[in-house]
PDB file of C-alpha atoms in Angstrom:
ATOM      1  CA  SER K 287       0.161   0.141   0.164  1.00  0.00           C
ATOM      2  CA  LYS K 288       1.108   3.678  -0.241  1.00  0.00           C
ATOM      3  CA  ASP K 289       1.401   4.152   3.360  1.00  0.00           C
ATOM      4  CA  GLY K 290       3.651   1.232   3.487  1.00  0.00           C
ATOM      5  CA  ARG K 291       2.026  -0.470   6.476  1.00  0.00           C
ATOM      6  CA  ASP K 292       0.932  -3.659   4.960  1.00  0.00           C
ATOM      7  CA  THR K 293       4.289  -4.723   3.236  1.00  0.00           C
ATOM      8  CA  LEU K 294       7.834  -3.976   4.597  1.00  0.00           C
ATOM      9  CA  VAL K 295       9.691  -1.968   2.045  1.00  0.00           C
ATOM     10  CA  ARG K 296      13.084  -3.143   1.094  1.00  0.00           C
ATOM     11  CA  GLU K 297      15.581  -0.326   0.472  1.00  0.00           C
ATOM     12  CA  ASN K 298      18.667  -1.050   2.479  1.00  0.00           C
ATOM     13  CA  PHE K 299      21.116  -2.840   0.043  1.00  0.00           C
ATOM     14  CA  LYS K 300      24.605  -3.513   0.731  1.00  0.00           C
ATOM     15  CA  ASP K 301      27.589  -5.574  -0.649  1.00  0.00           C
ATOM     16  CA  THR K 302      28.917  -6.259   2.815  1.00  0.00           C
ATOM     17  CA  ALA K 303      26.612  -7.182   5.445  1.00  0.00           C
ATOM     18  CA  PHE K 304      28.952  -7.026   8.468  1.00  0.00           C
ATOM     19  CA  TRP K 305      32.487  -6.313   9.111  1.00  0.00           C
ATOM     20  CA  LYS K 306      34.180  -6.344  12.599  1.00  0.00           C
ATOM     21  CA  SER K 307      38.031  -6.752  12.821  1.00  0.00           C
ATOM     22  CA  ASP K 308      38.274  -7.119  16.821  1.00  0.00           C
ATOM     23  CA  VAL K 309      36.002 -10.096  17.924  1.00  0.00           C
ATOM     24  CA  ARG K 310      37.610 -11.242  21.024  1.00  0.00           C
ATOM     25  CA  THR K 311      36.658 -14.967  22.410  1.00  0.00           C
ATOM     26  CA  LYS K 312      35.747 -15.699  25.819  1.00  0.00           C
ATOM     27  CA  LYS K 313      37.858 -18.386  28.140  1.00  0.00           C
ATOM     28  CA  ASP K 314      35.932 -21.115  26.354  1.00  0.00           C
ATOM     29  CA  GLY K 315      37.182 -20.080  23.019  1.00  0.00           C
ATOM     30  CA  LYS K 316      33.642 -18.770  21.896  1.00  0.00           C
ATOM     31  CA  ALA K 317      32.739 -15.425  20.577  1.00  0.00           C
ATOM     32  CA  TYR K 318      29.303 -13.997  20.139  1.00  0.00           C
ATOM     33  CA  ILE K 319      28.301 -11.198  17.587  1.00  0.00           C
ATOM     34  CA  ASN K 320      24.971  -9.601  16.609  1.00  0.00           C
ATOM     35  CA  PHE K 321      24.191  -7.619  13.472  1.00  0.00           C
ATOM     36  CA  GLU K 322      21.220  -6.828  11.424  1.00  0.00           C
ATOM     37  CA  VAL K 323      21.218  -8.210   7.935  1.00  0.00           C
ATOM     38  CA  PRO K 324      20.474  -5.813   4.948  1.00  0.00           C
ATOM     39  CA  ASP K 325      17.468  -6.100   2.752  1.00  0.00           C
ATOM     40  CA  ASN K 326      19.234  -7.987   0.003  1.00  0.00           C
ATOM     41  CA  LEU K 327      17.572 -11.479  -0.870  1.00  0.00           C
ATOM     42  CA  THR K 328      20.474 -13.271  -1.515  1.00  0.00           C
ATOM     43  CA  GLU K 329      22.725 -16.005  -0.047  1.00  0.00           C
ATOM     44  CA  TRP K 330      25.311 -14.424   2.169  1.00  0.00           C
ATOM     45  CA  ARG K 331      28.938 -16.069   2.679  1.00  0.00           C
ATOM     46  CA  LEU K 332      30.254 -15.786   6.277  1.00  0.00           C
ATOM     47  CA  THR K 333      33.777 -15.777   6.666  1.00  0.00           C
ATOM     48  CA  LEU K 334      35.790 -15.855   9.953  1.00  0.00           C
ATOM     49  CA  ARG K 335      39.449 -15.597  10.282  1.00  0.00           C
ATOM     50  CA  GLY K 336      41.209 -15.728  13.829  1.00  0.00           C
ATOM     51  CA  HIS K 337      44.632 -16.106  15.323  1.00  0.00           C
ATOM     52  CA  ASP K 338      45.984 -16.454  19.034  1.00  0.00           C
ATOM     53  CA  LYS K 339      48.766 -14.996  20.932  1.00  0.00           C
ATOM     54  CA  GLU K 340      51.114 -17.824  19.838  1.00  0.00           C
ATOM     55  CA  GLY K 341      50.628 -16.498  16.228  1.00  0.00           C
ATOM     56  CA  ARG K 342      48.416 -19.669  15.083  1.00  0.00           C
ATOM     57  CA  VAL K 343      45.845 -18.764  12.369  1.00  0.00           C
ATOM     58  CA  GLY K 344      42.660 -20.223  11.254  1.00  0.00           C
ATOM     59  CA  GLU K 345      39.573 -19.588   8.894  1.00  0.00           C
ATOM     60  CA  ALA K 346      36.233 -20.991   8.640  1.00  0.00           C
ATOM     61  CA  THR K 347      33.453 -20.189   6.066  1.00  0.00           C
ATOM     62  CA  SER K 348      29.668 -20.919   6.004  1.00  0.00           C
ATOM     63  CA  SER K 349      26.635 -19.447   4.303  1.00  0.00           C
ATOM     64  CA  VAL K 350      23.033 -18.348   4.925  1.00  0.00           C
ATOM     65  CA  LEU K 351      20.213 -17.903   2.372  1.00  0.00           C
ATOM     66  CA  VAL K 352      17.924 -14.891   2.820  1.00  0.00           C
ATOM     67  CA  THR K 353      14.735 -15.521   0.694  1.00  0.00           C
ATOM     68  CA  GLN K 354      11.004 -15.533   0.735  1.00  0.00           C
ATOM     69  CA  ASP K 355       8.036 -16.940  -1.247  1.00  0.00           C
ATOM     70  CA  LEU K 356       7.238 -13.934  -3.403  1.00  0.00           C
ATOM     71  CA  VAL K 357      10.091 -11.604  -4.507  1.00  0.00           C
ATOM     72  CA  ALA K 358       9.554  -8.205  -6.069  1.00  0.00           C
ATOM     73  CA  ARG K 359      12.325  -6.748  -8.349  1.00  0.00           C
ATOM     74  CA  ILE K 360      12.873  -3.528 -10.435  1.00  0.00           C
ATOM     75  CA  ALA K 361      14.858  -3.126 -13.507  1.00  0.00           C
ATOM     76  CA  ASN K 362      16.166   0.361 -13.979  1.00  0.00           C
ATOM     77  CA  PRO K 363      19.096   2.260 -14.960  1.00  0.00           C
ATOM     78  CA  ARG K 364      21.816   3.089 -12.544  1.00  0.00           C
ATOM     79  CA  PHE K 365      21.043   6.909 -13.284  1.00  0.00           C
ATOM     80  CA  LEU K 366      18.353   8.868 -15.330  1.00  0.00           C
ATOM     81  CA  THR K 367      18.692  11.999 -17.308  1.00  0.00           C
ATOM     82  CA  GLU K 368      16.006  14.727 -17.025  1.00  0.00           C
ATOM     83  CA  SER K 369      13.019  14.689 -19.376  1.00  0.00           C
ATOM     84  CA  ASP K 370      13.979  11.288 -20.930  1.00  0.00           C
ATOM     85  CA  LYS K 371      10.960   8.800 -21.570  1.00  0.00           C
ATOM     86  CA  LEU K 372      11.536   5.345 -20.763  1.00  0.00           C
ATOM     87  CA  SER K 373       9.877   2.142 -19.092  1.00  0.00           C
ATOM     88  CA  VAL K 374      10.831   0.969 -15.721  1.00  0.00           C
ATOM     89  CA  ILE K 375      10.284  -2.796 -15.440  1.00  0.00           C
ATOM     90  CA  GLY K 376       8.583  -4.308 -12.324  1.00  0.00           C
ATOM     91  CA  ILE K 377       9.196  -8.146 -11.858  1.00  0.00           C
ATOM     92  CA  VAL K 378       7.653 -10.725  -9.421  1.00  0.00           C
ATOM     93  CA  ASN K 379       9.091 -14.029  -8.749  1.00  0.00           C
ATOM     94  CA  ASN K 380       7.420 -16.935  -7.044  1.00  0.00           C
ATOM     95  CA  ASN K 381      10.096 -18.819  -5.184  1.00  0.00           C
ATOM     96  CA  SER K 382       7.634 -21.337  -3.801  1.00  0.00           C
ATOM     97  CA  LYS K 383       6.592 -24.781  -4.709  1.00  0.00           C
ATOM     98  CA  GLU K 384       2.860 -23.688  -4.971  1.00  0.00           C
ATOM     99  CA  GLY K 385       1.235 -21.644  -7.763  1.00  0.00           C
ATOM    100  CA  MET K 386      -0.097 -18.278  -7.150  1.00  0.00           C
ATOM    101  CA  SER K 387      -3.353 -17.761  -8.755  1.00  0.00           C
ATOM    102  CA  GLU K 388      -3.511 -13.890  -8.785  1.00  0.00           C
ATOM    103  CA  VAL K 389      -0.407 -11.467  -7.780  1.00  0.00           C
ATOM    104  CA  LYS K 390      -1.539  -7.760  -7.278  1.00  0.00           C
ATOM    105  CA  THR K 391       1.128  -5.296  -8.255  1.00  0.00           C
ATOM    106  CA  GLU K 392       1.733  -1.563  -7.718  1.00  0.00           C
ATOM    107  CA  MET K 393       4.336   0.836  -9.119  1.00  0.00           C
ATOM    108  CA  LEU K 394       4.933   4.227  -7.265  1.00  0.00           C
ATOM    109  CA  ILE K 395       7.004   6.878  -8.858  1.00  0.00           C
ATOM    110  CA  ASP K 396       7.674   9.623  -6.192  1.00  0.00           C
ATOM    111  CA  GLY K 397       4.714   8.356  -4.295  1.00  0.00           C
ATOM    112  CA  LYS K 398       2.362   8.535  -7.058  1.00  0.00           C
ATOM    113  CA  GLU K 399       0.959   5.383  -8.637  1.00  0.00           C
ATOM    114  CA  ILE K 400       1.346   4.631 -12.315  1.00  0.00           C
ATOM    115  CA  LYS K 401      -0.327   1.896 -14.489  1.00  0.00           C
ATOM    116  CA  ALA K 402       1.485  -0.815 -16.585  1.00  0.00           C
ATOM    117  CA  GLU K 403       1.483  -1.017 -20.239  1.00  0.00           C
ATOM    118  CA  GLU K 404       0.179  -4.641 -19.914  1.00  0.00           C
ATOM    119  CA  LYS K 405      -3.392  -5.019 -18.950  1.00  0.00           C
ATOM    120  CA  GLU K 406      -3.717  -8.744 -18.185  1.00  0.00           C
ATOM    121  CA  LYS K 407      -3.926 -10.390 -14.692  1.00  0.00           C
ATOM    122  CA  ILE K 408      -0.874 -11.792 -13.233  1.00  0.00           C
ATOM    123  CA  SER K 409      -0.710 -15.576 -12.058  1.00  0.00           C
ATOM    124  CA  LEU K 410       2.544 -17.456 -11.209  1.00  0.00           C
ATOM    125  CA  PRO K 411       3.203 -21.104 -11.570  1.00  0.00           C
ATOM    126  CA  PRO K 412       5.643 -22.522  -8.937  1.00  0.00           C
ATOM    127  CA  PHE K 413       9.093 -20.743  -9.447  1.00  0.00           C
ATOM    128  CA  GLY K 414       7.398 -18.665 -12.150  1.00  0.00           C
ATOM    129  CA  ALA K 415       7.908 -15.018 -12.882  1.00  0.00           C
ATOM    130  CA  SER K 416       6.351 -12.194 -14.788  1.00  0.00           C
ATOM    131  CA  LYS K 417       7.317  -8.589 -15.504  1.00  0.00           C
ATOM    132  CA  GLN K 418       5.436  -5.457 -16.468  1.00  0.00           C
ATOM    133  CA  HIS K 419       6.596  -2.276 -18.059  1.00  0.00           C
ATOM    134  CA  TYR K 420       5.673   1.203 -16.713  1.00  0.00           C
ATOM    135  CA  PRO K 421       5.995   4.222 -19.002  1.00  0.00           C
ATOM    136  CA  ILE K 422       7.512   7.277 -17.120  1.00  0.00           C
ATOM    137  CA  THR K 423       8.887  10.734 -17.878  1.00  0.00           C
ATOM    138  CA  VAL K 424      11.951  11.810 -15.840  1.00  0.00           C
ATOM    139  CA  PRO K 425      11.191  14.884 -13.939  1.00  0.00           C
ATOM    140  CA  ASN K 426      13.748  17.925 -13.393  1.00  0.00           C
ATOM    141  CA  SER K 427      14.756  16.914  -9.924  1.00  0.00           C
ATOM    142  CA  ASP K 428      17.929  15.408  -8.150  1.00  0.00           C
ATOM    143  CA  SER K 429      16.618  11.768  -7.795  1.00  0.00           C
ATOM    144  CA  LEU K 430      13.549   9.579  -8.410  1.00  0.00           C
ATOM    145  CA  ASN K 431      12.130   7.368  -5.875  1.00  0.00           C
ATOM    146  CA  ILE K 432      10.866   4.059  -7.500  1.00  0.00           C
ATOM    147  CA  GLN K 433       8.728   1.567  -5.553  1.00  0.00           C
ATOM    148  CA  PHE K 434       7.390  -1.715  -6.736  1.00  0.00           C
ATOM    149  CA  SER K 435       5.545  -4.073  -4.662  1.00  0.00           C
ATOM    150  CA  GLY K 436       3.585  -7.402  -5.226  1.00  0.00           C
ATOM    151  CA  LYS K 437       1.162  -9.290  -3.114  1.00  0.00           C
ATOM    152  CA  ALA K 438      -0.382 -12.953  -3.683  1.00  0.00           C
ATOM    153  CA  ASN K 439      -1.644 -13.265   0.141  1.00  0.00           C
ATOM    154  CA  GLU K 440      -0.904 -12.215   3.488  1.00  0.00           C
ATOM    155  CA  THR K 441       2.255 -14.156   3.716  1.00  0.00           C
ATOM    156  CA  ALA K 442       3.480 -13.855   0.161  1.00  0.00           C
ATOM    157  CA  LYS K 443       4.139 -10.188  -0.412  1.00  0.00           C
ATOM    158  CA  ASP K 444       7.001  -7.960  -1.172  1.00  0.00           C
ATOM    159  CA  ALA K 445       7.963  -4.293  -1.691  1.00  0.00           C
ATOM    160  CA  ILE K 446      11.241  -2.607  -2.778  1.00  0.00           C
ATOM    161  CA  LEU K 447      12.568   0.871  -3.317  1.00  0.00           C
ATOM    162  CA  HIS K 448      15.367   2.267  -5.326  1.00  0.00           C
ATOM    163  CA  LYS K 449      16.419   5.833  -5.292  1.00  0.00           C
ATOM    164  CA  VAL K 450      17.836   6.712  -8.728  1.00  0.00           C
ATOM    165  CA  PRO K 451      19.974   9.722  -9.201  1.00  0.00           C
ATOM    166  CA  ILE K 452      18.896  12.111 -12.107  1.00  0.00           C
ATOM    167  CA  TYR K 453      21.627  14.016 -14.155  1.00  0.00           C
ATOM    168  CA  LYS K 454      21.039  17.337 -15.946  1.00  0.00           C
ATOM    169  CA  ASN K 455      21.081  17.595 -19.820  1.00  0.00           C
ATOM    170  CA  GLY K 456      24.334  18.576 -21.152  1.00  0.00           C
ATOM    171  CA  ILE K 457      28.093  18.100 -20.327  1.00  0.00           C
ATOM    172  CA  ALA K 458      29.653  18.775 -17.055  1.00  0.00           C
ATOM    173  CA  PHE K 459      32.042  21.946 -17.183  1.00  0.00           C
ATOM    174  CA  LYS K 460      34.225  23.240 -14.490  1.00  0.00           C
ATOM    175  CA  ILE K 461      35.328  26.916 -14.257  1.00  0.00           C
ATOM    176  CA  GLY K 462      38.516  27.811 -12.118  1.00  0.00           C
ATOM    177  CA  GLU K 463      39.932  30.992 -10.970  1.00  0.00           C
ATOM    178  CA  THR K 464      42.799  31.891  -8.667  1.00  0.00           C
ATOM    179  CA  GLY K 465      43.453  34.849  -6.552  1.00  0.00           C
ATOM    180  CA  ASP K 466      44.433  36.260  -3.387  1.00  0.00           C
ATOM    181  CA  MET K 467      41.574  36.941  -0.736  1.00  0.00           C
ATOM    182  CA  GLY K 468      43.900  38.703   1.586  1.00  0.00           C
ATOM    183  CA  GLU K 469      41.895  40.068   4.587  1.00  0.00           C
ATOM    184  CA  ASN K 470      38.626  39.424   2.869  1.00  0.00           C
ATOM    185  CA  SER K 471      36.426  36.899   4.556  1.00  0.00           C
ATOM    186  CA  SER K 472      33.587  36.767   1.969  1.00  0.00           C
ATOM    187  CA  VAL K 473      33.245  35.594  -1.569  1.00  0.00           C
ATOM    188  CA  ILE K 474      30.804  37.036  -4.249  1.00  0.00           C
ATOM    189  CA  LEU K 475      29.700  34.934  -7.144  1.00  0.00           C
ATOM    190  CA  ASN K 476      28.363  36.318 -10.261  1.00  0.00           C
ATOM    191  CA  PRO K 477      26.737  33.245 -12.177  1.00  0.00           C
ATOM    192  CA  VAL K 478      26.980  33.031 -15.971  1.00  0.00           C
ATOM    193  CA  LYS K 479      23.731  33.859 -17.508  1.00  0.00           C
ATOM    194  CA  ASN K 480      21.705  31.474 -19.690  1.00  0.00           C
ATOM    195  CA  ASP K 481      21.112  32.182 -23.199  1.00  0.00           C
ATOM    196  CA  LYS K 482      19.540  30.062 -26.149  1.00  0.00           C
ATOM    197  CA  ASN K 483      22.610  27.994 -26.387  1.00  0.00           C
ATOM    198  CA  ILE K 484      23.386  27.234 -22.940  1.00  0.00           C
ATOM    199  CA  SER K 485      21.804  26.544 -19.733  1.00  0.00           C
ATOM    200  CA  VAL K 486      23.810  26.893 -16.578  1.00  0.00           C
ATOM    201  CA  HIS K 487      23.271  24.813 -13.498  1.00  0.00           C
ATOM    202  CA  ALA K 488      25.646  25.260 -10.427  1.00  0.00           C
ATOM    203  CA  GLU K 489      26.473  21.960  -8.896  1.00  0.00           C
ATOM    204  CA  GLU K 490      29.446  22.645  -6.797  1.00  0.00           C
ATOM    205  CA  LEU K 491      31.619  25.531  -5.250  1.00  0.00           C
ATOM    206  CA  GLU K 492      35.084  24.640  -3.796  1.00  0.00           C
ATOM    207  CA  ILE K 493      37.246  27.144  -2.232  1.00  0.00           C
ATOM    208  CA  SER K 494      40.830  26.126  -1.093  1.00  0.00           C
TER     209      SER K 494
END
């Protein structure tokens, strides 16, 4: 739902779930750690390396699978350009051995629902998948929130959020000047004016 209360929205994605370099064992040789797993649905590899005061070293590896019956995914570019027109793809996967007779989906762009190009009802066989295309026009802003959700029932549901940066049209160009401020403590900027051939957008000011 739009208020996010029905389905937990996954948005915290990381390549490394946890890292700690100073874990110490107790007298029995055991150590205990707690950490929160990111929102990635994947198989995490756990690697432990240790040594004792005599310089002896050892290593152990294991893995843990994080998944769920219904998985929502978004296929979108790593970045967007303002005023572009494109289709964002919403994908639902059934990771269970049971079929899902109807999966309801919803795509929100900056909190506003948009409709898919495909009008047919979605049903998924065991381990099946389906995708829908959602046409959008990129706004003139710094980023775009793309949220996609799918729900087959109260236990098989998922929602995912991607925040995608938006680039301005044109080519990045840096203007540099040098000088001596002396006792002056303020800087006055005179921005370059726009004309029919160029549109100026200040991204960053660096004074060193």
